[in-house]
Every structure is written in C-alpha cells, then in structure tokens.
C-alpha cells in the first residue's frame, strides 16, 4: 500500500507538480512561500547560492557600472554648470588701449577666440558708475583680455576708466556658446552630458530603477557638496591670488607714468 503520510519539504525547496517529491527553484528564481518567482528587474540570484528568498537577489554588474557612471556624469554636469552660472572672474586691470577699453582678468576668461555667438559681459565692483552693473559686448583680444563694446551699437568703448578692481561675468545664456576650451563651447559639453544621463536613466529604469534611486540621491548630495566646495575655493583663490598680480600691475603703471 502506498503511504498517505505527508511530509514537509526541507527549507529552500517546494513540492513538485505531482506532489511526490521536493525540488529546488531553478536558476535565476527565488522561493516565495511555495512558489518560485523571478528576481525583480535588474537583479539575479548568483550561481551556487541557495534560493531562500528575495533577499538573495542581487544587482547585476551592469547596474553597478551604470550607477557609477551616473555619479560621474552628475559630477561633470555640476562642474560645467558651475562654469556657466558661477563664472565671476576678478578684474586685474581696466584701461584704454589703442582706442579700446580693455579689461584684463587675473585668470583666463575662457571666452572662445571665435565664439559661436555674441559675447556679452557684465562688470561690478569697479568703482565706476559707467561700468558697474551694465551689460557690454566683448571682443576677444587674448586669453585674459577682452575689449568692451557698446551693447547696442557694437562700437568700441572709449570711456576712460582706469581701475584694478571688480569682477567680470559672462552673461547667461551667452556663456553656453561663447566660453569653453579653444573651439569647443561649454554648451556642447553640457549637451553631451545630459544625453549620457538620460541614456543611463533609461537603462537603469529597464534594469532596476528602485535601486537606482539610492544612487541618484547619493550622487545629487555629492554633486551639491562638490559644487559648494568648488565655488567657495574659487572665491578664496580669486580673492587672494590677484593681490600680488595687482601690485605688479600697479608698479608697472607707476613706472610708465613716471619713467
């Protein structure tokens, strides 16, 4: 006579279809009560690991790579946004030069030699009412010198305004297409980074968006902290660095005025 006694399956196994034996879940499945289920999107059960529950599912390596790239691209995005929105540059000297009002900055102004559009700048803190908080067109002269032009007519500014203080800012959105490195505008770099982030979001959403949320929050916190640190360090550097340069420039002016 066949036995009619029932036995419980051992941990990690489920009854077979005919209830005659116990079997383990197939590879890639986890045990949920008395049913084998697939791991959530973007996860899998590592080979050789007991399928006891959903906690055994782990992210596939592609998701780890994509999350890492998400953090890197977010940091790059903040780096370039910092250049676009927080681009105040300390003025080293403003003087008339060959019939043009020249503005020399203590560091490179990053304006392209051949910009992709009109360059518009704004000055503040120069001590001259004719310059402060007003918008001008600018023409490239060197990596640290711009010629100021009238914003309406485009004619050269001939106002005499000798000073060695103040800040220069490239007006947004002109900073997107007028600043950058050599012939490569900042706007193109931002566009490529945004495309990369959008692609990563799409891929992560397909593989496991729930886990990506934690990485997204972490990357946003890191990016904001990096942006704040970069901006504060730049401000400190710009406040301290130009002092020696301004002294040298002032001595040169004295020597020219009193040969």
PDB file of C-alpha atoms in Angstrom:
ATOM      1  CA  UNK A   1       0.000   0.000   0.000  1.00  0.00           C
ATOM      2  CA  UNK A   2       1.205   3.443  -0.846  1.00  0.00           C
ATOM      3  CA  UNK A   3       1.959   5.716   2.057  1.00  0.00           C
ATOM      4  CA  UNK A   4      -0.580   8.504   2.615  1.00  0.00           C
ATOM      5  CA  UNK A   5       1.539  10.333   5.135  1.00  0.00           C
ATOM      6  CA  UNK A   6       2.531  13.962   4.250  1.00  0.00           C
ATOM      7  CA  UNK A   7       5.989  15.357   4.820  1.00  0.00           C
ATOM      8  CA  UNK A   8       7.115  18.997   4.730  1.00  0.00           C
ATOM      9  CA  UNK A   9       9.745  19.905   2.165  1.00  0.00           C
ATOM     10  CA  UNK A  10      13.098  20.921   3.523  1.00  0.00           C
ATOM     11  CA  UNK A  11      13.998  24.621   3.615  1.00  0.00           C
ATOM     12  CA  UNK A  12      14.669  26.054   0.164  1.00  0.00           C
ATOM     13  CA  UNK A  13      12.570  23.513  -1.754  1.00  0.00           C
ATOM     14  CA  UNK A  14       8.988  23.295  -2.972  1.00  0.00           C
ATOM     15  CA  UNK A  15       6.724  20.334  -3.761  1.00  0.00           C
ATOM     16  CA  UNK A  16       6.932  19.026  -7.301  1.00  0.00           C
ATOM     17  CA  UNK A  17       3.967  19.189  -9.664  1.00  0.00           C
ATOM     18  CA  UNK A  18       2.817  15.660  -8.724  1.00  0.00           C
ATOM     19  CA  UNK A  19       3.425  16.319  -5.006  1.00  0.00           C
ATOM     20  CA  UNK A  20       5.569  13.203  -4.933  1.00  0.00           C
ATOM     21  CA  UNK A  21       8.898  14.908  -4.209  1.00  0.00           C
ATOM     22  CA  UNK A  22      10.532  18.206  -3.376  1.00  0.00           C
ATOM     23  CA  UNK A  23      12.571  20.267  -5.799  1.00  0.00           C
ATOM     24  CA  UNK A  24      14.667  23.434  -5.584  1.00  0.00           C
ATOM     25  CA  UNK A  25      13.878  26.550  -7.583  1.00  0.00           C
ATOM     26  CA  UNK A  26      15.501  26.820 -10.998  1.00  0.00           C
ATOM     27  CA  UNK A  27      18.493  29.052 -11.541  1.00  0.00           C
ATOM     28  CA  UNK A  28      17.504  32.723 -11.517  1.00  0.00           C
ATOM     29  CA  UNK A  29      14.405  32.161  -9.377  1.00  0.00           C
ATOM     30  CA  UNK A  30      13.838  32.680  -5.661  1.00  0.00           C
ATOM     31  CA  UNK A  31      11.462  30.977  -3.244  1.00  0.00           C
ATOM     32  CA  UNK A  32       8.409  32.966  -2.145  1.00  0.00           C
ATOM     33  CA  UNK A  33       6.368  30.731   0.178  1.00  0.00           C
ATOM     34  CA  UNK A  34       5.557  27.714  -2.016  1.00  0.00           C
ATOM     35  CA  UNK A  35       6.203  29.433  -5.337  1.00  0.00           C
ATOM     36  CA  UNK A  36       9.328  30.125  -7.367  1.00  0.00           C
ATOM     37  CA  UNK A  37       9.455  33.671  -8.711  1.00  0.00           C
ATOM     38  CA  UNK A  38      11.787  35.676 -10.910  1.00  0.00           C
ATOM     39  CA  UNK A  39      14.026  38.275  -9.294  1.00  0.00           C
ATOM     40  CA  UNK A  40      12.985  41.925  -9.730  1.00  0.00           C
ATOM     41  CA  UNK A  41      14.278  43.773 -12.784  1.00  0.00           C
ATOM     42  CA  UNK A  42      17.975  44.353 -12.656  1.00  0.00           C
ATOM     43  CA  UNK A  43      18.630  41.552 -10.164  1.00  0.00           C
ATOM     44  CA  UNK A  44      19.568  37.914 -10.294  1.00  0.00           C
ATOM     45  CA  UNK A  45      20.419  35.056  -7.960  1.00  0.00           C
ATOM     46  CA  UNK A  46      24.191  34.387  -8.013  1.00  0.00           C
ATOM     47  CA  UNK A  47      25.165  30.933  -9.206  1.00  0.00           C
ATOM     48  CA  UNK A  48      25.536  28.381  -6.447  1.00  0.00           C
ATOM     49  CA  UNK A  49      23.614  30.442  -3.885  1.00  0.00           C
ATOM     50  CA  UNK A  50      20.634  28.998  -2.059  1.00  0.00           C
ATOM     51  CA  UNK A  51      17.339  30.455  -3.279  1.00  0.00           C
ATOM     52  CA  UNK A  52      15.709  31.114   0.091  1.00  0.00           C
ATOM     53  CA  UNK A  53      14.034  34.463  -0.588  1.00  0.00           C
ATOM     54  CA  UNK A  54      14.013  37.716  -2.469  1.00  0.00           C
ATOM     55  CA  UNK A  55      16.843  38.978  -0.251  1.00  0.00           C
ATOM     56  CA  UNK A  56      19.131  36.568  -2.092  1.00  0.00           C
ATOM     57  CA  UNK A  57      18.632  38.519  -5.338  1.00  0.00           C
ATOM     58  CA  UNK A  58      21.472  40.902  -6.078  1.00  0.00           C
ATOM     59  CA  UNK A  59      22.054  43.588  -8.687  1.00  0.00           C
ATOM     60  CA  UNK A  60      23.664  42.514 -11.927  1.00  0.00           C
ATOM     61  CA  UNK A  61      27.075  44.050 -12.589  1.00  0.00           C
ATOM     62  CA  UNK A  62      25.750  46.244 -15.417  1.00  0.00           C
ATOM     63  CA  UNK A  63      23.578  48.147 -12.935  1.00  0.00           C
ATOM     64  CA  UNK A  64      26.591  48.743 -10.681  1.00  0.00           C
ATOM     65  CA  UNK A  65      28.520  50.167 -13.635  1.00  0.00           C
ATOM     66  CA  UNK A  66      25.607  52.339 -14.711  1.00  0.00           C
ATOM     67  CA  UNK A  67      25.134  53.670 -11.182  1.00  0.00           C
ATOM     68  CA  UNK A  68      28.831  54.541 -11.018  1.00  0.00           C
ATOM     69  CA  UNK A  69      28.636  56.321 -14.379  1.00  0.00           C
ATOM     70  CA  UNK A  70      25.532  58.140 -13.148  1.00  0.00           C
ATOM     71  CA  UNK A  71      27.524  59.604 -10.255  1.00  0.00           C
ATOM     72  CA  UNK A  72      30.433  60.605 -12.511  1.00  0.00           C
ATOM     73  CA  UNK A  73      28.230  62.275 -15.128  1.00  0.00           C
ATOM     74  CA  UNK A  74      26.294  64.123 -12.415  1.00  0.00           C
ATOM     75  CA  UNK A  75      29.562  65.494 -11.029  1.00  0.00           C
ATOM     76  CA  UNK A  76      30.645  66.539 -14.517  1.00  0.00           C
ATOM     77  CA  UNK A  77      27.292  68.229 -15.038  1.00  0.00           C
ATOM     78  CA  UNK A  78      27.736  70.270 -11.863  1.00  0.00           C
ATOM     79  CA  UNK A  79      31.310  71.137 -12.882  1.00  0.00           C
ATOM     80  CA  UNK A  80      30.146  72.631 -16.165  1.00  0.00           C
ATOM     81  CA  UNK A  81      27.074  74.275 -14.609  1.00  0.00           C
ATOM     82  CA  UNK A  82      29.455  75.907 -12.145  1.00  0.00           C
ATOM     83  CA  UNK A  83      31.328  77.370 -15.099  1.00  0.00           C
ATOM     84  CA  UNK A  84      28.147  78.652 -16.698  1.00  0.00           C
ATOM     85  CA  UNK A  85      26.385  80.179 -13.686  1.00  0.00           C
ATOM     86  CA  UNK A  86      29.214  80.929 -11.212  1.00  0.00           C
ATOM     87  CA  UNK A  87      31.751  82.400 -13.627  1.00  0.00           C
ATOM     88  CA  UNK A  88      32.650  85.688 -11.921  1.00  0.00           C
ATOM     89  CA  UNK A  89      36.278  86.452 -12.715  1.00  0.00           C
ATOM     90  CA  UNK A  90      38.318  89.043 -10.774  1.00  0.00           C
ATOM     91  CA  UNK A  91      39.430  92.027 -12.813  1.00  0.00           C
ATOM     92  CA  UNK A  92      43.162  92.697 -12.793  1.00  0.00           C
ATOM     93  CA  UNK A  93      43.136  95.937 -14.779  1.00  0.00           C
ATOM     94  CA  UNK A  94      40.867  98.154 -16.892  1.00  0.00           C
ATOM     95  CA  UNK A  95      42.477 100.774 -19.126  1.00  0.00           C
ATOM     96  CA  UNK A  96      42.318 102.382 -22.563  1.00  0.00           C
ATOM     97  CA  UNK A  97      44.412 100.560 -25.125  1.00  0.00           C
ATOM     98  CA  UNK A  98      44.641 101.528 -28.803  1.00  0.00           C
ATOM     99  CA  UNK A  99      41.269 103.256 -28.720  1.00  0.00           C
ATOM    100  CA  UNK A 100      39.550 100.366 -26.886  1.00  0.00           C
ATOM    101  CA  UNK A 101      38.586  99.920 -23.267  1.00  0.00           C
ATOM    102  CA  UNK A 102      40.474  96.746 -22.344  1.00  0.00           C
ATOM    103  CA  UNK A 103      39.571  94.515 -19.408  1.00  0.00           C
ATOM    104  CA  UNK A 104      42.335  92.208 -18.187  1.00  0.00           C
ATOM    105  CA  UNK A 105      41.363  89.410 -15.816  1.00  0.00           C
ATOM    106  CA  UNK A 106      43.607  87.714 -13.254  1.00  0.00           C
ATOM    107  CA  UNK A 107      42.845  84.300 -14.793  1.00  0.00           C
ATOM    108  CA  UNK A 108      41.656  83.137 -18.191  1.00  0.00           C
ATOM    109  CA  UNK A 109      38.178  84.407 -19.042  1.00  0.00           C
ATOM    110  CA  UNK A 110      37.580  81.235 -21.164  1.00  0.00           C
ATOM    111  CA  UNK A 111      35.943  83.218 -23.973  1.00  0.00           C
ATOM    112  CA  UNK A 112      36.427  81.413 -27.288  1.00  0.00           C
ATOM    113  CA  UNK A 113      38.684  83.031 -29.869  1.00  0.00           C
ATOM    114  CA  UNK A 114      35.907  82.554 -32.416  1.00  0.00           C
ATOM    115  CA  UNK A 115      32.720  82.389 -30.296  1.00  0.00           C
ATOM    116  CA  UNK A 116      29.547  80.804 -31.638  1.00  0.00           C
ATOM    117  CA  UNK A 117      27.547  83.946 -30.920  1.00  0.00           C
ATOM    118  CA  UNK A 118      27.779  87.442 -29.435  1.00  0.00           C
ATOM    119  CA  UNK A 119      29.757  87.751 -26.214  1.00  0.00           C
ATOM    120  CA  UNK A 120      28.000  89.788 -23.549  1.00  0.00           C
ATOM    121  CA  UNK A 121      29.636  90.561 -20.226  1.00  0.00           C
ATOM    122  CA  UNK A 122      28.738  92.448 -17.075  1.00  0.00           C
ATOM    123  CA  UNK A 123      31.022  94.265 -14.652  1.00  0.00           C
ATOM    124  CA  UNK A 124      30.557  95.047 -10.983  1.00  0.00           C
ATOM    125  CA  UNK A 125      32.652  96.422  -8.149  1.00  0.00           C
ATOM    126  CA  UNK A 126      34.907  98.512 -10.429  1.00  0.00           C
ATOM    127  CA  UNK A 127      34.071 101.787  -8.700  1.00  0.00           C
ATOM    128  CA  UNK A 128      32.910 103.417 -11.967  1.00  0.00           C
ATOM    129  CA  UNK A 129      29.206 104.127 -12.455  1.00  0.00           C
ATOM    130  CA  UNK A 130      29.639 103.943 -16.226  1.00  0.00           C
ATOM    131  CA  UNK A 131      30.780 100.300 -15.920  1.00  0.00           C
ATOM    132  CA  UNK A 132      29.175  98.729 -12.872  1.00  0.00           C
ATOM    133  CA  UNK A 133      26.067  96.529 -13.315  1.00  0.00           C
ATOM    134  CA  UNK A 134      25.874  97.293 -17.044  1.00  0.00           C
ATOM    135  CA  UNK A 135      25.973  94.872 -19.956  1.00  0.00           C
ATOM    136  CA  UNK A 136      28.556  95.220 -22.726  1.00  0.00           C
ATOM    137  CA  UNK A 137      29.535  93.316 -25.791  1.00  0.00           C
ATOM    138  CA  UNK A 138      33.055  91.964 -25.704  1.00  0.00           C
ATOM    139  CA  UNK A 139      35.681  91.178 -28.311  1.00  0.00           C
ATOM    140  CA  UNK A 140      38.462  88.631 -27.816  1.00  0.00           C
ATOM    141  CA  UNK A 141      41.938  90.138 -27.507  1.00  0.00           C
ATOM    142  CA  UNK A 142      43.885  87.475 -25.612  1.00  0.00           C
ATOM    143  CA  UNK A 143      43.219  84.630 -23.161  1.00  0.00           C
ATOM    144  CA  UNK A 144      42.975  87.142 -20.314  1.00  0.00           C
ATOM    145  CA  UNK A 145      41.957  90.384 -22.069  1.00  0.00           C
ATOM    146  CA  UNK A 146      38.691  91.497 -23.652  1.00  0.00           C
ATOM    147  CA  UNK A 147      37.770  94.703 -25.440  1.00  0.00           C
ATOM    148  CA  UNK A 148      34.484  96.247 -24.299  1.00  0.00           C
ATOM    149  CA  UNK A 149      31.963  97.337 -26.944  1.00  0.00           C
ATOM    150  CA  UNK A 150      28.681  99.194 -26.673  1.00  0.00           C
ATOM    151  CA  UNK A 151      25.861  96.700 -26.167  1.00  0.00           C
ATOM    152  CA  UNK A 152      23.541  98.437 -28.646  1.00  0.00           C
ATOM    153  CA  UNK A 153      25.808  99.715 -31.424  1.00  0.00           C
ATOM    154  CA  UNK A 154      28.785  97.371 -31.093  1.00  0.00           C
ATOM    155  CA  UNK A 155      31.191 100.326 -31.243  1.00  0.00           C
ATOM    156  CA  UNK A 156      34.338 100.388 -29.142  1.00  0.00           C
ATOM    157  CA  UNK A 157      34.007 101.884 -25.669  1.00  0.00           C
ATOM    158  CA  UNK A 158      36.370 104.840 -25.252  1.00  0.00           C
ATOM    159  CA  UNK A 159      35.380 105.804 -21.716  1.00  0.00           C
ATOM    160  CA  UNK A 160      38.466 106.370 -19.593  1.00  0.00           C
ATOM    161  CA  UNK A 161      38.118 104.166 -16.526  1.00  0.00           C
ATOM    162  CA  UNK A 162      41.429 103.118 -15.038  1.00  0.00           C
ATOM    163  CA  UNK A 163      40.900 100.669 -12.215  1.00  0.00           C
ATOM    164  CA  UNK A 164      42.332  97.454 -10.795  1.00  0.00           C
ATOM    165  CA  UNK A 165      39.326  96.004  -9.018  1.00  0.00           C
ATOM    166  CA  UNK A 166      35.962  94.488  -9.721  1.00  0.00           C
ATOM    167  CA  UNK A 167      34.549  91.311 -11.272  1.00  0.00           C
ATOM    168  CA  UNK A 168      33.719  90.255 -14.811  1.00  0.00           C
ATOM    169  CA  UNK A 169      30.852  87.872 -15.564  1.00  0.00           C
ATOM    170  CA  UNK A 170      29.896  86.301 -18.882  1.00  0.00           C
ATOM    171  CA  UNK A 171      26.132  86.779 -19.142  1.00  0.00           C
ATOM    172  CA  UNK A 172      23.972  83.638 -19.365  1.00  0.00           C
ATOM    173  CA  UNK A 173      22.984  82.121 -21.814  1.00  0.00           C
ATOM    174  CA  UNK A 174      25.861  83.563 -23.872  1.00  0.00           C
ATOM    175  CA  UNK A 175      28.257  81.733 -21.571  1.00  0.00           C
ATOM    176  CA  UNK A 176      26.971  78.452 -23.074  1.00  0.00           C
ATOM    177  CA  UNK A 177      28.153  79.189 -26.621  1.00  0.00           C
ATOM    178  CA  UNK A 178      30.867  81.797 -26.033  1.00  0.00           C
ATOM    179  CA  UNK A 179      33.013  80.145 -23.364  1.00  0.00           C
ATOM    180  CA  UNK A 180      34.849  76.844 -23.325  1.00  0.00           C
ATOM    181  CA  UNK A 181      38.203  75.391 -24.295  1.00  0.00           C
ATOM    182  CA  UNK A 182      39.741  76.514 -27.589  1.00  0.00           C
ATOM    183  CA  UNK A 183      36.972  75.906 -30.176  1.00  0.00           C
ATOM    184  CA  UNK A 184      34.747  73.696 -28.006  1.00  0.00           C
ATOM    185  CA  UNK A 185      31.903  75.634 -26.283  1.00  0.00           C
ATOM    186  CA  UNK A 186      30.676  74.713 -22.826  1.00  0.00           C
ATOM    187  CA  UNK A 187      27.145  74.214 -24.154  1.00  0.00           C
ATOM    188  CA  UNK A 188      28.209  71.217 -26.261  1.00  0.00           C
ATOM    189  CA  UNK A 189      29.803  69.554 -23.244  1.00  0.00           C
ATOM    190  CA  UNK A 190      26.638  70.126 -21.231  1.00  0.00           C
ATOM    191  CA  UNK A 191      24.524  68.696 -24.064  1.00  0.00           C
ATOM    192  CA  UNK A 192      26.616  65.522 -24.262  1.00  0.00           C
ATOM    193  CA  UNK A 193      26.479  65.043 -20.507  1.00  0.00           C
ATOM    194  CA  UNK A 194      22.687  65.476 -20.440  1.00  0.00           C
ATOM    195  CA  UNK A 195      22.350  62.870 -23.226  1.00  0.00           C
ATOM    196  CA  UNK A 196      24.552  60.455 -21.256  1.00  0.00           C
ATOM    197  CA  UNK A 197      22.492  60.951 -18.085  1.00  0.00           C
ATOM    198  CA  UNK A 198      19.229  60.446 -19.994  1.00  0.00           C
ATOM    199  CA  UNK A 199      20.607  57.218 -21.505  1.00  0.00           C
ATOM    200  CA  UNK A 200      21.716  55.964 -18.093  1.00  0.00           C
ATOM    201  CA  UNK A 201      18.285  56.729 -16.624  1.00  0.00           C
ATOM    202  CA  UNK A 202      16.652  54.727 -19.419  1.00  0.00           C
ATOM    203  CA  UNK A 203      18.974  51.759 -18.959  1.00  0.00           C
ATOM    204  CA  UNK A 204      18.714  51.786 -15.169  1.00  0.00           C
ATOM    205  CA  UNK A 205      14.944  52.052 -15.320  1.00  0.00           C
ATOM    206  CA  UNK A 206      14.914  48.963 -17.545  1.00  0.00           C
ATOM    207  CA  UNK A 207      17.198  47.016 -15.218  1.00  0.00           C
ATOM    208  CA  UNK A 208      16.095  48.163 -11.776  1.00  0.00           C
ATOM    209  CA  UNK A 209      15.053  51.765 -11.092  1.00  0.00           C
ATOM    210  CA  UNK A 210      14.296  51.121  -7.394  1.00  0.00           C
ATOM    211  CA  UNK A 211      17.971  50.576  -6.618  1.00  0.00           C
ATOM    212  CA  UNK A 212      18.988  53.475  -8.829  1.00  0.00           C
ATOM    213  CA  UNK A 213      17.053  55.926  -6.661  1.00  0.00           C
ATOM    214  CA  UNK A 214      19.528  55.474  -3.805  1.00  0.00           C
ATOM    215  CA  UNK A 215      22.442  56.126  -6.136  1.00  0.00           C
ATOM    216  CA  UNK A 216      20.688  59.132  -7.618  1.00  0.00           C
ATOM    217  CA  UNK A 217      20.179  60.691  -4.196  1.00  0.00           C
ATOM    218  CA  UNK A 218      23.788  59.948  -3.248  1.00  0.00           C
ATOM    219  CA  UNK A 219      25.126  61.426  -6.476  1.00  0.00           C
ATOM    220  CA  UNK A 220      22.977  64.557  -6.020  1.00  0.00           C
ATOM    221  CA  UNK A 221      24.354  65.066  -2.488  1.00  0.00           C
ATOM    222  CA  UNK A 222      27.936  64.528  -3.680  1.00  0.00           C
ATOM    223  CA  UNK A 223      27.390  66.861  -6.632  1.00  0.00           C
ATOM    224  CA  UNK A 224      25.954  69.660  -4.464  1.00  0.00           C
ATOM    225  CA  UNK A 225      28.783  69.283  -1.963  1.00  0.00           C
ATOM    226  CA  UNK A 226      31.356  69.353  -4.774  1.00  0.00           C
ATOM    227  CA  UNK A 227      29.719  72.418  -6.320  1.00  0.00           C
ATOM    228  CA  UNK A 228      29.732  74.257  -2.991  1.00  0.00           C
ATOM    229  CA  UNK A 229      33.349  73.331  -2.300  1.00  0.00           C
ATOM    230  CA  UNK A 230      34.442  74.316  -5.817  1.00  0.00           C
ATOM    231  CA  UNK A 231      32.655  77.653  -5.632  1.00  0.00           C
ATOM    232  CA  UNK A 232      33.975  78.516  -2.153  1.00  0.00           C
ATOM    233  CA  UNK A 233      37.552  77.512  -3.022  1.00  0.00           C
ATOM    234  CA  UNK A 234      37.352  79.519  -6.247  1.00  0.00           C
ATOM    235  CA  UNK A 235      36.157  82.576  -4.339  1.00  0.00           C
ATOM    236  CA  UNK A 236      39.003  82.259  -1.850  1.00  0.00           C
ATOM    237  CA  UNK A 237      41.531  81.751  -4.638  1.00  0.00           C
ATOM    238  CA  UNK A 238      40.220  84.708  -6.600  1.00  0.00           C
ATOM    239  CA  UNK A 239      40.355  86.926  -3.523  1.00  0.00           C
ATOM    240  CA  UNK A 240      43.921  86.011  -2.607  1.00  0.00           C
ATOM    241  CA  UNK A 241      45.607  85.339  -5.968  1.00  0.00           C
ATOM    242  CA  UNK A 242      45.036  88.725  -7.648  1.00  0.00           C
ATOM    243  CA  UNK A 243      46.688  90.728  -4.824  1.00  0.00           C
ATOM    244  CA  UNK A 244      50.247  90.050  -5.969  1.00  0.00           C
ATOM    245  CA  UNK A 245      49.262  90.497  -9.610  1.00  0.00           C
ATOM    246  CA  UNK A 246      47.596  93.821  -8.860  1.00  0.00           C
ATOM    247  CA  UNK A 247      50.668  95.048  -7.026  1.00  0.00           C
ATOM    248  CA  UNK A 248      52.826  94.173 -10.022  1.00  0.00           C
ATOM    249  CA  UNK A 249      50.374  95.852 -12.398  1.00  0.00           C
ATOM    250  CA  UNK A 250      50.274  98.965 -10.205  1.00  0.00           C
ATOM    251  CA  UNK A 251      54.079  99.181 -10.154  1.00  0.00           C
ATOM    252  CA  UNK A 252      54.126  98.898 -13.953  1.00  0.00           C
ATOM    253  CA  UNK A 253      51.622 101.751 -14.224  1.00  0.00           C
ATOM    254  CA  UNK A 254      53.763 103.907 -11.911  1.00  0.00           C
ATOM    255  CA  UNK A 255      56.864 103.203 -13.990  1.00  0.00           C
ATOM    256  CA  UNK A 256      55.029 104.157 -17.183  1.00  0.00           C
ATOM    257  CA  UNK A 257      53.639 107.332 -15.620  1.00  0.00           C
ATOM    258  CA  UNK A 258      56.980 108.280 -14.030  1.00  0.00           C
ATOM    259  CA  UNK A 259      59.781 106.984 -16.276  1.00  0.00           C
TER     260      UNK A 259
END
